[in-house]
XYZ file of C-alpha atoms in Angstrom:
756
model
C -88.754 82.730 182.919
C -86.976 81.282 185.888
C -84.818 83.803 187.746
C -81.259 82.527 187.981
C -80.655 84.330 191.251
C -83.741 82.682 192.777
C -82.468 79.272 191.770
C -79.083 80.022 193.262
C -80.686 81.255 196.468
C -82.285 77.847 196.926
C -78.965 76.243 196.171
C -77.091 78.205 198.843
C -79.088 76.391 201.518
C -78.223 72.971 200.158
C -75.702 70.354 201.194
C -73.431 71.526 198.423
C -72.326 74.412 200.593
C -71.964 72.415 203.720
C -75.285 72.069 205.537
C -76.965 68.791 206.294
C -78.170 66.645 203.393
C -81.941 66.532 203.247
C -83.191 64.972 200.030
C -86.819 65.863 199.354
C -89.027 63.990 196.942
C -89.756 67.172 194.987
C -86.149 68.379 194.889
C -84.923 69.082 191.359
C -81.386 68.102 192.346
C -81.384 64.380 191.718
C -79.500 62.273 189.168
C -78.433 58.709 188.489
C -74.849 58.184 187.313
C -73.870 54.910 185.657
C -70.365 54.249 184.381
C -69.595 51.948 181.488
C -66.362 50.727 179.902
C -63.626 53.396 179.867
C -65.535 55.242 182.599
C -68.020 56.856 180.232
C -70.649 58.619 182.327
C -74.344 58.045 181.710
C -76.431 60.651 183.559
C -80.186 60.318 183.904
C -82.439 62.890 185.549
C -86.082 63.982 185.467
C -85.275 67.702 185.600
C -82.818 69.973 183.829
C -81.431 70.921 187.236
C -80.832 67.234 187.798
C -79.053 66.902 184.433
C -76.620 69.715 185.258
C -76.235 68.338 188.771
C -75.285 64.870 187.565
C -73.011 66.042 184.736
C -71.025 68.354 187.020
C -70.615 65.694 189.697
C -69.443 63.075 187.216
C -67.114 65.503 185.447
C -65.513 66.473 188.747
C -64.931 62.818 189.549
C -62.644 62.637 186.508
C -61.234 66.161 186.286
C -61.618 68.043 189.560
C -58.132 69.566 189.661
C -58.287 70.778 186.076
C -61.694 72.418 186.314
C -60.967 73.885 189.749
C -57.904 75.589 188.280
C -59.991 76.832 185.387
C -62.374 78.547 187.789
C -59.326 80.248 189.335
C -58.359 81.454 185.849
C -61.724 82.950 184.886
C -62.023 84.643 188.308
C -58.738 86.405 187.588
C -56.978 84.857 190.583
C -54.058 83.027 189.011
C -51.473 85.502 190.299
C -52.832 85.139 193.820
C -52.525 81.359 193.930
C -49.873 80.490 191.347
C -47.699 83.610 191.350
C -47.572 86.507 188.882
C -44.754 84.954 186.828
C -46.617 81.737 186.099
C -48.222 81.021 182.736
C -51.749 80.398 181.593
C -52.647 78.774 178.285
C -54.890 81.666 177.433
C -56.475 81.410 174.031
C -54.012 80.541 171.285
C -50.959 82.475 172.462
C -50.687 81.983 176.212
C -49.920 84.738 178.709
C -48.364 85.320 182.108
C -50.735 85.103 185.055
C -50.953 88.869 185.606
C -51.994 89.455 181.993
C -54.503 86.619 182.213
C -55.995 88.048 185.420
C -56.221 91.560 183.991
C -57.968 90.261 180.896
C -60.628 88.292 182.756
C -61.229 90.929 185.412
C -61.733 93.569 182.738
C -63.444 91.456 180.087
C -66.072 89.721 182.204
C -69.043 92.034 182.685
C -70.957 90.218 185.401
C -73.953 92.594 185.648
C -74.500 92.246 181.898
C -74.016 88.476 181.965
C -76.413 88.101 184.891
C -79.050 90.087 183.060
C -78.447 88.051 179.911
C -78.755 84.781 181.834
C -82.269 85.712 182.922
C -83.240 86.031 179.256
C -82.194 82.470 178.435
C -84.654 79.584 178.504
C -85.826 78.017 181.723
C -84.059 74.798 180.712
C -80.745 76.599 180.189
C -81.017 78.380 183.536
C -81.895 75.136 185.272
C -78.921 73.367 183.710
C -76.561 76.045 185.023
C -78.069 76.068 188.499
C -77.794 72.287 188.561
C -74.174 72.368 187.438
C -73.248 74.667 190.332
C -75.045 72.375 192.766
C -73.438 69.214 191.359
C -69.910 70.610 191.452
C -70.342 71.809 195.011
C -71.926 68.528 196.051
C -68.825 66.728 194.783
C -66.608 68.913 196.977
C -68.892 68.290 199.937
C -68.603 64.538 199.410
C -64.865 64.737 198.699
C -63.005 67.139 201.006
C -59.989 68.938 199.547
C -57.702 66.798 201.692
C -58.809 63.704 199.731
C -58.463 65.072 196.205
C -55.789 63.982 193.678
C -52.251 65.096 194.447
C -52.355 67.906 191.855
C -54.821 69.879 193.977
C -54.915 68.116 197.345
C -55.275 70.625 200.220
C -55.135 73.498 197.715
C -56.843 76.632 199.029
C -57.875 77.513 195.486
C -60.263 74.556 195.310
C -63.544 75.884 196.655
C -67.294 75.837 195.905
C -68.472 77.806 192.899
C -71.359 80.188 192.281
C -73.473 81.023 189.259
C -71.056 83.860 188.547
C -68.273 81.334 188.036
C -70.376 79.540 185.453
C -71.118 82.828 183.680
C -67.384 83.564 183.562
C -66.498 80.098 182.238
C -69.209 80.158 179.579
C -68.085 83.605 178.419
C -64.514 82.339 178.075
C -65.661 79.400 175.972
C -67.605 81.727 173.659
C -64.484 83.866 173.124
C -61.991 81.017 172.527
C -61.525 81.742 168.833
C -61.971 85.516 168.943
C -61.109 87.991 171.733
C -59.253 85.388 173.744
C -56.719 85.043 170.944
C -55.750 88.686 171.523
C -56.190 88.764 175.290
C -52.662 90.074 175.817
C -53.234 92.930 173.398
C -56.395 93.908 175.282
C -54.869 93.585 178.762
C -51.781 95.597 177.855
C -53.356 98.480 175.895
C -52.350 101.828 177.434
C -52.498 105.459 176.262
C -49.373 106.695 174.476
C -46.728 108.557 176.442
C -45.705 112.016 175.322
C -42.381 110.825 173.966
C -43.748 107.884 171.970
C -43.413 108.259 168.219
C -46.272 107.329 165.928
C -45.762 104.177 163.917
C -45.834 104.181 160.133
C -49.372 103.111 159.257
C -48.287 102.400 155.688
C -46.732 99.246 157.108
C -49.838 98.322 159.070
C -50.154 94.581 159.498
C -51.922 92.133 161.731
C -50.349 88.974 163.129
C -51.325 85.592 161.777
C -52.669 83.210 164.400
C -49.993 80.928 165.799
C -49.789 77.346 164.582
C -51.434 75.055 165.406
C -54.833 76.643 165.572
C -57.970 74.921 166.784
C -58.902 72.691 163.886
C -60.854 69.559 162.939
C -62.183 67.371 160.145
C -65.824 66.533 159.734
C -67.749 64.470 157.160
C -71.441 63.789 156.627
C -72.451 61.178 154.062
C -75.961 60.912 152.678
C -78.054 58.154 151.130
C -76.362 58.350 147.726
C -72.947 57.649 149.242
C -73.581 55.071 151.991
C -73.901 51.339 151.803
C -77.205 51.233 153.704
C -78.815 54.385 152.290
C -78.860 56.055 155.702
C -76.724 58.931 156.877
C -73.227 58.411 158.287
C -71.129 60.929 160.170
C -67.398 61.104 160.917
C -66.380 63.582 163.587
C -62.656 64.254 164.012
C -62.228 67.452 166.047
C -58.669 68.609 166.679
C -58.455 70.025 170.182
C -55.860 70.310 172.965
C -54.691 67.230 174.812
C -54.338 69.231 178.032
C -56.473 71.797 179.838
C -60.191 72.669 180.000
C -60.637 72.484 176.215
C -60.286 68.690 176.422
C -63.413 66.768 175.554
C -65.161 64.538 178.095
C -67.564 61.726 177.203
C -71.099 61.658 178.538
C -74.536 60.288 177.795
C -77.423 62.379 179.070
C -81.051 61.390 179.453
C -83.231 64.251 180.593
C -86.803 65.561 180.513
C -89.144 65.135 177.547
C -87.250 62.235 176.020
C -83.905 64.031 175.660
C -81.368 61.247 175.000
C -77.964 62.347 173.657
C -74.477 60.864 173.821
C -71.243 62.621 172.969
C -68.782 65.040 174.521
C -68.509 68.468 176.070
C -65.812 70.764 177.401
C -65.248 71.821 180.996
C -68.419 73.430 182.313
C -70.799 72.300 179.570
C -73.849 70.636 181.187
C -74.770 68.477 178.183
C -73.156 67.112 175.029
C -72.198 69.773 172.488
C -70.995 67.276 169.893
C -72.536 63.826 169.539
C -75.649 61.944 168.476
C -79.136 60.825 169.374
C -81.234 58.018 167.875
C -81.879 59.897 164.615
C -79.129 62.431 163.957
C -75.401 62.874 164.610
C -73.303 66.041 164.399
C -69.775 67.289 164.740
C -68.056 70.677 164.603
C -64.995 72.161 162.908
C -63.569 75.598 163.585
C -64.819 77.980 160.900
C -62.819 80.520 158.907
C -65.479 83.171 159.557
C -64.291 86.176 161.526
C -66.092 86.725 164.796
C -64.703 90.146 165.539
C -63.764 93.300 163.677
C -61.105 95.909 164.428
C -62.056 99.578 164.249
C -59.532 102.289 163.473
C -60.237 105.263 165.755
C -59.178 108.858 165.169
C -58.259 110.362 168.532
C -59.074 113.783 169.889
C -55.832 115.833 169.533
C -56.422 117.176 173.041
C -56.925 113.801 174.723
C -55.686 110.367 173.620
C -58.467 108.742 175.690
C -61.177 110.369 173.585
C -62.036 109.522 169.993
C -63.854 111.335 167.248
C -67.214 110.045 165.992
C -69.239 112.027 163.484
C -67.012 115.003 164.196
C -67.602 114.962 167.967
C -65.190 113.951 170.726
C -66.343 110.901 172.722
C -64.537 109.951 175.954
C -63.486 106.326 176.300
C -64.950 104.396 179.220
C -62.399 103.475 181.853
C -62.286 99.991 183.341
C -60.075 99.821 186.428
C -59.155 96.392 187.776
C -57.210 95.256 190.804
C -55.434 91.922 190.622
C -54.674 90.315 194.006
C -51.137 89.064 194.548
C -49.694 86.459 196.912
C -49.641 87.367 200.602
C -47.344 90.279 201.374
C -47.483 91.794 197.881
C -49.538 94.791 196.830
C -52.309 94.242 194.262
C -51.573 95.146 190.658
C -53.962 97.838 189.472
C -54.551 98.781 185.885
C -56.970 100.969 183.955
C -58.100 99.777 180.548
C -60.350 101.459 178.037
C -63.378 100.598 175.960
C -65.424 102.352 173.297
C -68.712 101.941 171.458
C -66.625 99.997 168.923
C -65.178 97.620 171.495
C -62.097 97.274 173.654
C -58.866 99.121 172.823
C -56.288 96.581 171.616
C -52.595 96.694 170.747
C -50.266 94.156 169.187
C -46.557 94.282 169.963
C -44.067 94.838 167.165
C -46.750 96.055 164.732
C -48.232 99.465 163.919
C -51.416 98.218 165.585
C -50.630 100.409 168.587
C -52.349 103.110 170.596
C -50.709 106.163 169.071
C -51.120 109.912 169.454
C -53.476 110.141 166.488
C -54.950 106.665 166.164
C -56.051 103.729 168.281
C -57.703 100.418 167.460
C -60.736 98.783 169.053
C -61.879 95.170 168.889
C -65.595 94.433 168.716
C -66.552 90.795 169.306
C -69.771 89.187 168.132
C -69.504 86.515 170.820
C -69.103 88.871 173.758
C -72.121 88.119 175.924
C -73.259 85.205 173.747
C -75.295 83.090 176.157
C -77.310 81.334 173.484
C -74.911 78.415 172.954
C -76.226 75.980 175.549
C -79.796 76.528 174.374
C -78.721 75.892 170.793
C -76.965 72.605 171.642
C -79.989 71.578 173.706
C -82.255 72.037 170.668
C -79.766 70.222 168.429
C -79.916 67.266 170.795
C -83.692 67.220 170.426
C -83.527 67.215 166.613
C -84.823 64.261 164.599
C -83.236 65.291 161.287
C -80.614 67.671 159.907
C -83.300 70.213 158.990
C -84.117 70.658 162.648
C -80.396 71.006 163.424
C -80.169 73.777 160.837
C -83.235 75.481 162.293
C -81.760 75.409 165.800
C -78.493 77.048 164.816
C -80.182 79.508 162.419
C -82.823 80.820 164.818
C -80.477 81.278 167.779
C -77.176 82.206 166.111
C -75.763 80.730 169.280
C -72.979 78.594 167.838
C -69.893 80.703 168.540
C -67.081 79.733 166.143
C -67.592 76.325 164.556
C -69.104 74.794 161.438
C -71.838 72.254 162.027
C -71.738 69.010 160.041
C -74.606 66.572 160.539
C -76.125 63.373 159.120
C -79.502 61.766 159.829
C -81.066 58.348 159.469
C -83.110 59.569 156.491
C -79.883 59.901 154.503
C -79.345 63.680 154.551
C -75.959 65.394 154.998
C -75.692 68.983 156.262
C -72.864 71.498 156.302
C -73.810 74.782 157.993
C -71.257 77.544 158.451
C -73.708 79.538 160.578
C -72.267 81.233 163.649
C -72.383 84.462 165.617
C -70.561 86.778 163.197
C -70.731 90.562 162.810
C -73.435 91.873 160.508
C -70.882 93.007 157.955
C -71.795 92.478 154.313
C -69.463 92.977 151.369
C -71.038 96.380 150.711
C -70.693 97.344 154.391
C -67.036 96.289 154.382
C -66.369 98.503 151.371
C -68.349 101.537 152.517
C -66.958 101.405 156.036
C -63.383 100.554 155.124
C -60.329 102.675 155.807
C -57.391 103.515 153.525
C -55.531 100.673 155.249
C -58.280 98.011 155.239
C -57.057 96.406 152.025
C -53.554 96.001 153.427
C -54.776 93.756 156.260
C -57.826 92.238 154.578
C -56.278 88.760 154.521
C -55.893 88.833 158.319
C -58.645 91.001 159.810
C -61.682 93.118 158.915
C -60.618 96.713 159.591
C -63.440 99.284 159.756
C -63.786 103.039 160.111
C -64.420 104.086 163.710
C -65.010 107.777 162.890
C -68.599 107.186 161.734
C -71.413 105.906 163.931
C -73.058 104.363 160.857
C -70.183 101.868 160.737
C -71.081 100.337 164.106
C -72.474 96.938 163.068
C -73.603 96.342 166.648
C -76.472 98.752 166.072
C -77.746 97.135 162.882
C -81.047 95.327 163.415
C -82.432 92.760 160.980
C -85.952 91.455 161.159
C -85.974 87.918 162.506
C -82.277 87.972 163.481
C -80.140 88.863 166.484
C -79.259 92.599 166.426
C -75.717 93.143 165.186
C -75.296 89.613 163.846
C -75.277 88.471 160.216
C -78.572 86.639 159.578
C -78.376 82.906 158.964
C -79.906 83.452 155.517
C -76.753 85.365 154.551
C -74.442 82.608 155.767
C -73.540 79.256 154.218
C -75.655 76.119 154.561
C -76.312 73.175 152.264
C -77.937 69.776 152.553
C -76.966 67.003 150.118
C -77.507 63.300 149.711
C -73.930 62.449 148.716
C -71.449 64.132 151.074
C -70.265 67.366 152.654
C -67.008 67.892 154.508
C -64.824 70.559 156.107
C -61.245 70.691 157.324
C -61.276 74.339 158.511
C -61.097 76.001 155.148
C -63.593 78.623 153.987
C -67.258 77.872 153.380
C -66.756 78.104 149.613
C -65.934 74.405 149.161
C -67.674 71.720 151.219
C -68.006 69.317 148.289
C -65.170 68.833 145.834
C -67.380 69.188 142.780
C -69.599 72.110 143.654
C -68.359 75.435 145.066
C -70.769 77.509 147.163
C -71.919 80.940 146.021
C -69.897 83.964 147.126
C -70.925 85.512 150.439
C -69.674 88.297 152.704
C -65.889 88.321 153.183
C -66.493 88.229 156.952
C -67.307 84.532 156.394
C -63.921 83.749 154.843
C -62.041 84.177 151.596
C -63.754 82.978 148.407
C -62.167 80.573 145.923
C -58.745 80.765 147.503
C -56.065 78.120 147.944
C -56.971 75.234 150.243
C -54.786 73.927 153.000
C -52.942 70.683 152.340
C -55.155 69.025 154.944
C -58.291 70.069 153.048
C -56.774 68.842 149.794
C -55.965 65.540 151.464
C -59.546 65.345 152.706
C -61.076 65.737 149.256
C -58.484 63.471 147.634
C -59.028 60.636 150.111
C -62.796 61.085 150.338
C -63.287 60.961 146.580
C -60.918 58.009 146.244
C -62.749 56.086 148.967
C -66.174 56.695 147.414
C -64.860 55.735 143.981
C -63.962 52.301 145.373
C -67.136 51.593 147.356
C -69.979 53.181 149.259
C -69.222 54.470 152.735
C -69.711 52.311 155.804
C -68.195 52.064 159.285
C -65.137 50.096 158.142
C -64.255 52.436 155.270
C -64.875 55.462 157.482
C -62.302 54.149 159.963
C -59.779 53.680 157.170
C -60.425 57.223 155.941
C -59.994 58.950 159.269
C -56.942 56.922 160.374
C -55.309 56.434 156.950
C -52.364 58.552 158.153
C -51.272 59.396 154.619
C -48.976 62.380 154.092
C -50.165 64.320 151.048
C -47.053 66.504 151.011
C -44.941 63.379 150.541
C -47.062 62.217 147.618
C -46.593 65.608 145.995
C -42.841 66.004 146.426
C -41.202 62.631 146.985
C -40.602 61.484 143.418
C -38.790 64.651 142.226
C -36.979 64.923 145.584
C -35.630 61.384 145.327
C -34.641 61.952 141.712
C -32.684 65.043 142.766
C -31.041 63.009 145.513
C -29.364 60.609 143.105
C -25.628 61.071 143.087
C -25.530 63.087 146.333
C -23.080 61.289 148.621
C -23.785 63.558 151.582
C -27.516 62.777 151.415
C -27.224 59.090 150.508
C -28.462 57.784 153.870
C -31.306 60.282 154.053
C -32.463 59.545 150.525
C -32.306 55.812 151.175
C -34.471 56.231 154.306
C -37.015 58.329 152.437
C -37.139 55.907 149.509
C -38.147 53.107 151.890
C -40.621 55.189 153.908
C -44.308 54.221 153.461
C -45.296 57.917 153.262
C -47.528 57.600 156.268
C -47.372 58.474 159.956
C -48.159 55.075 161.387
C -46.436 54.109 164.606
C -44.267 51.759 162.528
C -43.420 54.269 159.768
C -39.657 54.733 159.358
C -38.584 58.033 157.837
C -41.632 60.105 158.786
C -39.688 62.281 161.202
C -37.007 63.033 158.631
C -39.552 64.065 156.011
C -41.567 66.213 158.423
C -38.396 67.940 159.594
C -37.559 68.656 155.959
C -41.090 69.793 155.154
C -41.146 72.281 158.056
C -38.163 74.022 156.436
C -39.499 74.292 152.892
C -43.283 74.433 153.008
C -43.392 78.243 153.189
C -41.019 78.881 150.294
C -42.394 80.868 147.370
C -40.452 78.710 144.888
C -41.905 75.440 146.209
C -44.259 74.748 143.275
C -43.936 75.091 139.506
C -47.704 75.017 138.935
C -49.593 77.745 140.862
C -53.014 77.501 142.462
C -55.803 77.139 139.913
C -59.263 78.010 141.186
C -60.774 75.523 138.727
C -58.594 72.744 140.170
C -58.434 73.570 143.874
C -57.835 69.999 145.047
C -54.828 69.306 142.798
C -53.029 72.676 142.787
C -50.502 74.086 143.447
C -48.303 71.223 142.271
C -45.088 70.352 140.500
C -42.484 70.329 143.273
C -39.404 72.338 142.397
C -36.581 70.022 143.500
C -33.913 72.715 143.435
C -30.549 72.748 145.114
C -32.100 74.816 147.892
C -34.479 71.967 148.646
C -31.593 69.520 148.965
C -29.856 71.921 151.298
C -32.983 71.981 153.454
C -32.938 68.183 153.554
C -29.335 68.320 154.698
C -30.323 70.728 157.464
C -33.038 68.334 158.585
C -30.497 65.506 158.728
C -28.165 67.619 160.855
C -30.994 68.626 163.149
C -32.044 65.045 163.891
C -28.441 63.892 164.244
C -27.847 66.663 166.756
C -30.739 65.342 168.816
C -29.423 61.800 168.605
C -32.508 60.557 166.754
C -31.874 57.965 164.014
C -33.139 59.023 160.583
C -35.137 55.805 160.280
C -36.550 55.890 163.814
C -40.090 54.452 163.816
C -42.619 57.256 164.201
C -44.153 55.568 167.256
C -40.808 55.748 169.054
C -40.620 59.480 168.370
C -44.198 60.630 168.984
C -45.331 59.255 172.354
C -47.655 59.988 175.237
C -46.325 59.347 178.740
C -48.289 57.170 181.137
C -46.105 57.072 184.222
C -42.894 55.400 183.171
C -44.489 53.965 180.042
C -44.552 55.657 176.663
C -47.524 55.060 174.392
C -46.823 55.214 170.651
C -49.006 57.783 168.871
C -49.900 57.847 165.172
C -50.882 60.923 163.170
C -48.919 64.100 162.466
C -49.021 67.754 161.575
C -51.853 68.926 159.383
C -49.404 71.307 157.729
C -48.104 68.297 155.793
C -51.586 67.315 154.612
C -52.190 64.685 157.290
C -55.888 64.226 158.050
C -55.282 62.569 161.428
C -53.687 65.704 162.795
C -51.419 65.551 165.823
C -49.432 68.691 166.508
C -46.636 68.097 168.958
C -43.954 69.679 171.088
C -40.425 68.529 171.824
C -39.723 66.434 174.910
C -36.631 64.509 175.897
C -35.992 61.902 173.248
C -38.708 62.954 170.825
C -42.133 64.535 170.623
C -45.461 64.406 172.477
C -48.895 65.422 171.181
C -50.374 68.687 172.439
C -53.197 69.299 169.991
C -54.981 67.164 167.449
C -57.371 64.258 167.004
C -59.320 64.021 170.238
C -62.851 62.578 170.336
C -63.300 60.699 167.075
C -66.787 59.327 166.372
C -68.236 57.373 163.480
C -72.029 57.226 163.663
C -74.511 55.428 161.443
C -78.038 54.246 162.111
C -79.888 50.936 162.145
C -83.574 50.238 162.792
C -83.069 50.380 166.570
C -80.987 53.519 166.945
C -77.446 54.888 166.484
C -74.465 52.674 165.749
C -71.496 54.613 167.064
C -67.829 53.679 167.238
C -65.638 56.215 168.982
C -62.363 56.792 170.752
C -61.132 59.573 173.031
C -57.440 59.793 172.216
C -56.292 61.201 175.556
C -58.809 59.236 177.661
C -61.483 60.319 180.108
C -59.572 61.436 183.218
C -56.818 64.006 183.781
C -55.805 62.327 187.042
C -52.567 60.372 186.382
C -53.490 57.975 189.187
C -56.798 57.036 187.539
C -57.088 53.760 185.602
C -58.871 55.847 182.967
C -55.991 58.266 182.436
C -54.561 56.415 179.427
C -56.763 53.386 178.711
C -58.295 54.862 175.560
C -54.937 56.311 174.555
C -53.660 52.762 174.286
C -56.670 51.860 172.147
C -56.002 54.879 169.944
C -52.388 53.765 169.579
C -53.590 50.414 168.254
C -56.396 51.911 166.114
C -58.999 50.123 168.146
C -62.492 51.530 168.523
C -65.121 51.363 171.224
C -68.807 50.762 170.435
C -70.792 53.391 172.345
C -73.440 51.842 174.637
C -76.635 53.821 173.959
C -79.606 51.554 174.691
C -80.534 50.177 178.115
C -79.301 46.740 177.110
C -75.978 48.058 175.814
C -75.418 50.155 178.933
C -76.159 47.217 181.192
C -73.735 44.980 179.274
C -70.954 47.566 179.513
C -71.644 48.639 183.089
C -68.722 48.967 185.529
C -69.915 49.217 189.122
C -73.289 50.151 190.531
C -75.399 53.104 189.534
C -74.871 55.989 191.944
C -77.823 58.194 192.845
C -77.053 61.677 194.136
C -79.689 64.038 195.474
C -80.316 66.821 197.934
């Protein structure tokens, strides 16, 4: 295999790091970049180095300040450049810059990642080497003094190395696992002598904050489509800001590789998209990608733990975080074990105590198989080959894969890098407290070496990981779908067989968004077979399932209430949707946020035999009317009219303009999810529908309509900062130019060739 260090050595002598540009005919660093409508980048190269080179260059053109800051984050240098008190959107909870720096400096094991990189395929290594070269070439061509105002003349914008790519890839792999508890890892310290032990009888584990990374995905097969071919709807819900934003690209590389779609910051090819024969999307899975071990500590030393009756010292990891000039570095020692990193969670018994500690073991730590997996998916000609790619590599970190092909097959595969923890293993290696926290985390016994799943080897699988054959996958010719609930239901009429609890709860209550998905999908197919037009109506229907479930009894209870007369009148006239023109949506959602968690909400409980229609029977009690009154007072206090059109409340700023946004919280059963935060005068989206694609196939290739809700560039001065956002606001779609003829017709400007 190609040695990554050798490739980097050649790179260090290139123009990207400041020497003269000498393009040789046999240089692997060459790519053509063509832009089409909405600044979509089409990259063509004869080598995998050239692919990475072109993708990085084009990505930097649109997002240089954002990705440069992300490299600062994964290097653990935020405190140095942005101050220790600043914040980083780290994982799902966020953290101050010092905590972020400590986490990355202690979590990233560069020697191990370097060794792992040399075991990846030659194509994967070449892509990474090319990405480094392309990013650095962009900075050579565009000095820091000429960059957008957000990072112009910033000393933290500098060339990258292969180590930076290793760090960034590792962060991406950990997004839905260790990163969610980064603060608990960075802050874990041995107990002081005066610290009292917490009551483990009250042991709990925090629920992830809302919103979580989400998504909807549908694949329709030949029995459900108008043309008998496959059709895919991808509707991932991801952040509107930061490096987890999607970016559109079309890549043509060696051996006929021809894939269009999106990737995140640092991904050198599409990770979600389509080729001429197959299309795929991802949704965040409910599988657990880490376990927590309960350790019994040596009474003589709280930094040693007992395994098989013997005391084992924890390994110390000492990090030094640089501070701004004139300030001393912050140094901290953290601890790790054979069962993973020591972790604590504030305000819970999950603390490092005199007798017990807890360790987090992550299946995605060191996972460098992802890029190779997505590369093979892009080469697939049918969903069977997609399934093979994800099954053989176990490289997909934390998402379901939903795919459709031109032959009319529909695939749902909940196959990811998860711990090799079966139901029997969970029971035999449980602790007296495992059942208490089973709905939140898999808690295992750290006093026995036999309970270390990382040492379990299975023939034909990755050591320590649950084999694909023990995970969920099904191919149908009608439809499969997922809206982030457990693997057990991906088709309304046919539950999956029960698997290991590490993959998610079995036959448990669905989210309102999943219920809305099945309700709307079944209703659409009952009317007519699926095609592009009906798919667009499904994904942007903007119906509020919660309203359909509660409105009639709520309005009946409203009758005769003088204090709620205006509110009830507004709700009675509301269309029960979150269109930009919908009047009353904000009032209902404010009410729903106050009552949705109540135990007395429904008269009819969840019925496993009717998962799509239960629980039901809204209990329109006096307490519910009081909650409606509180919602009225809340909006009145903010000066927002009860009947304010939703598009005047939920907006995206573009300079002085405000763009009306449709969609709303998935917690109310809205498929087109847009989670928001308060701003002056209303709300603005922070997380939700992002890159939406509808892909079918004709005799010539893919037929893809898509929209990137937040647009292609993060530079507010760019004409492509909000152009697609305006299309999204108006529910307009863009036909993706895939063939030579389509690209030429949609071209904006000349093709740019970069080489060195």
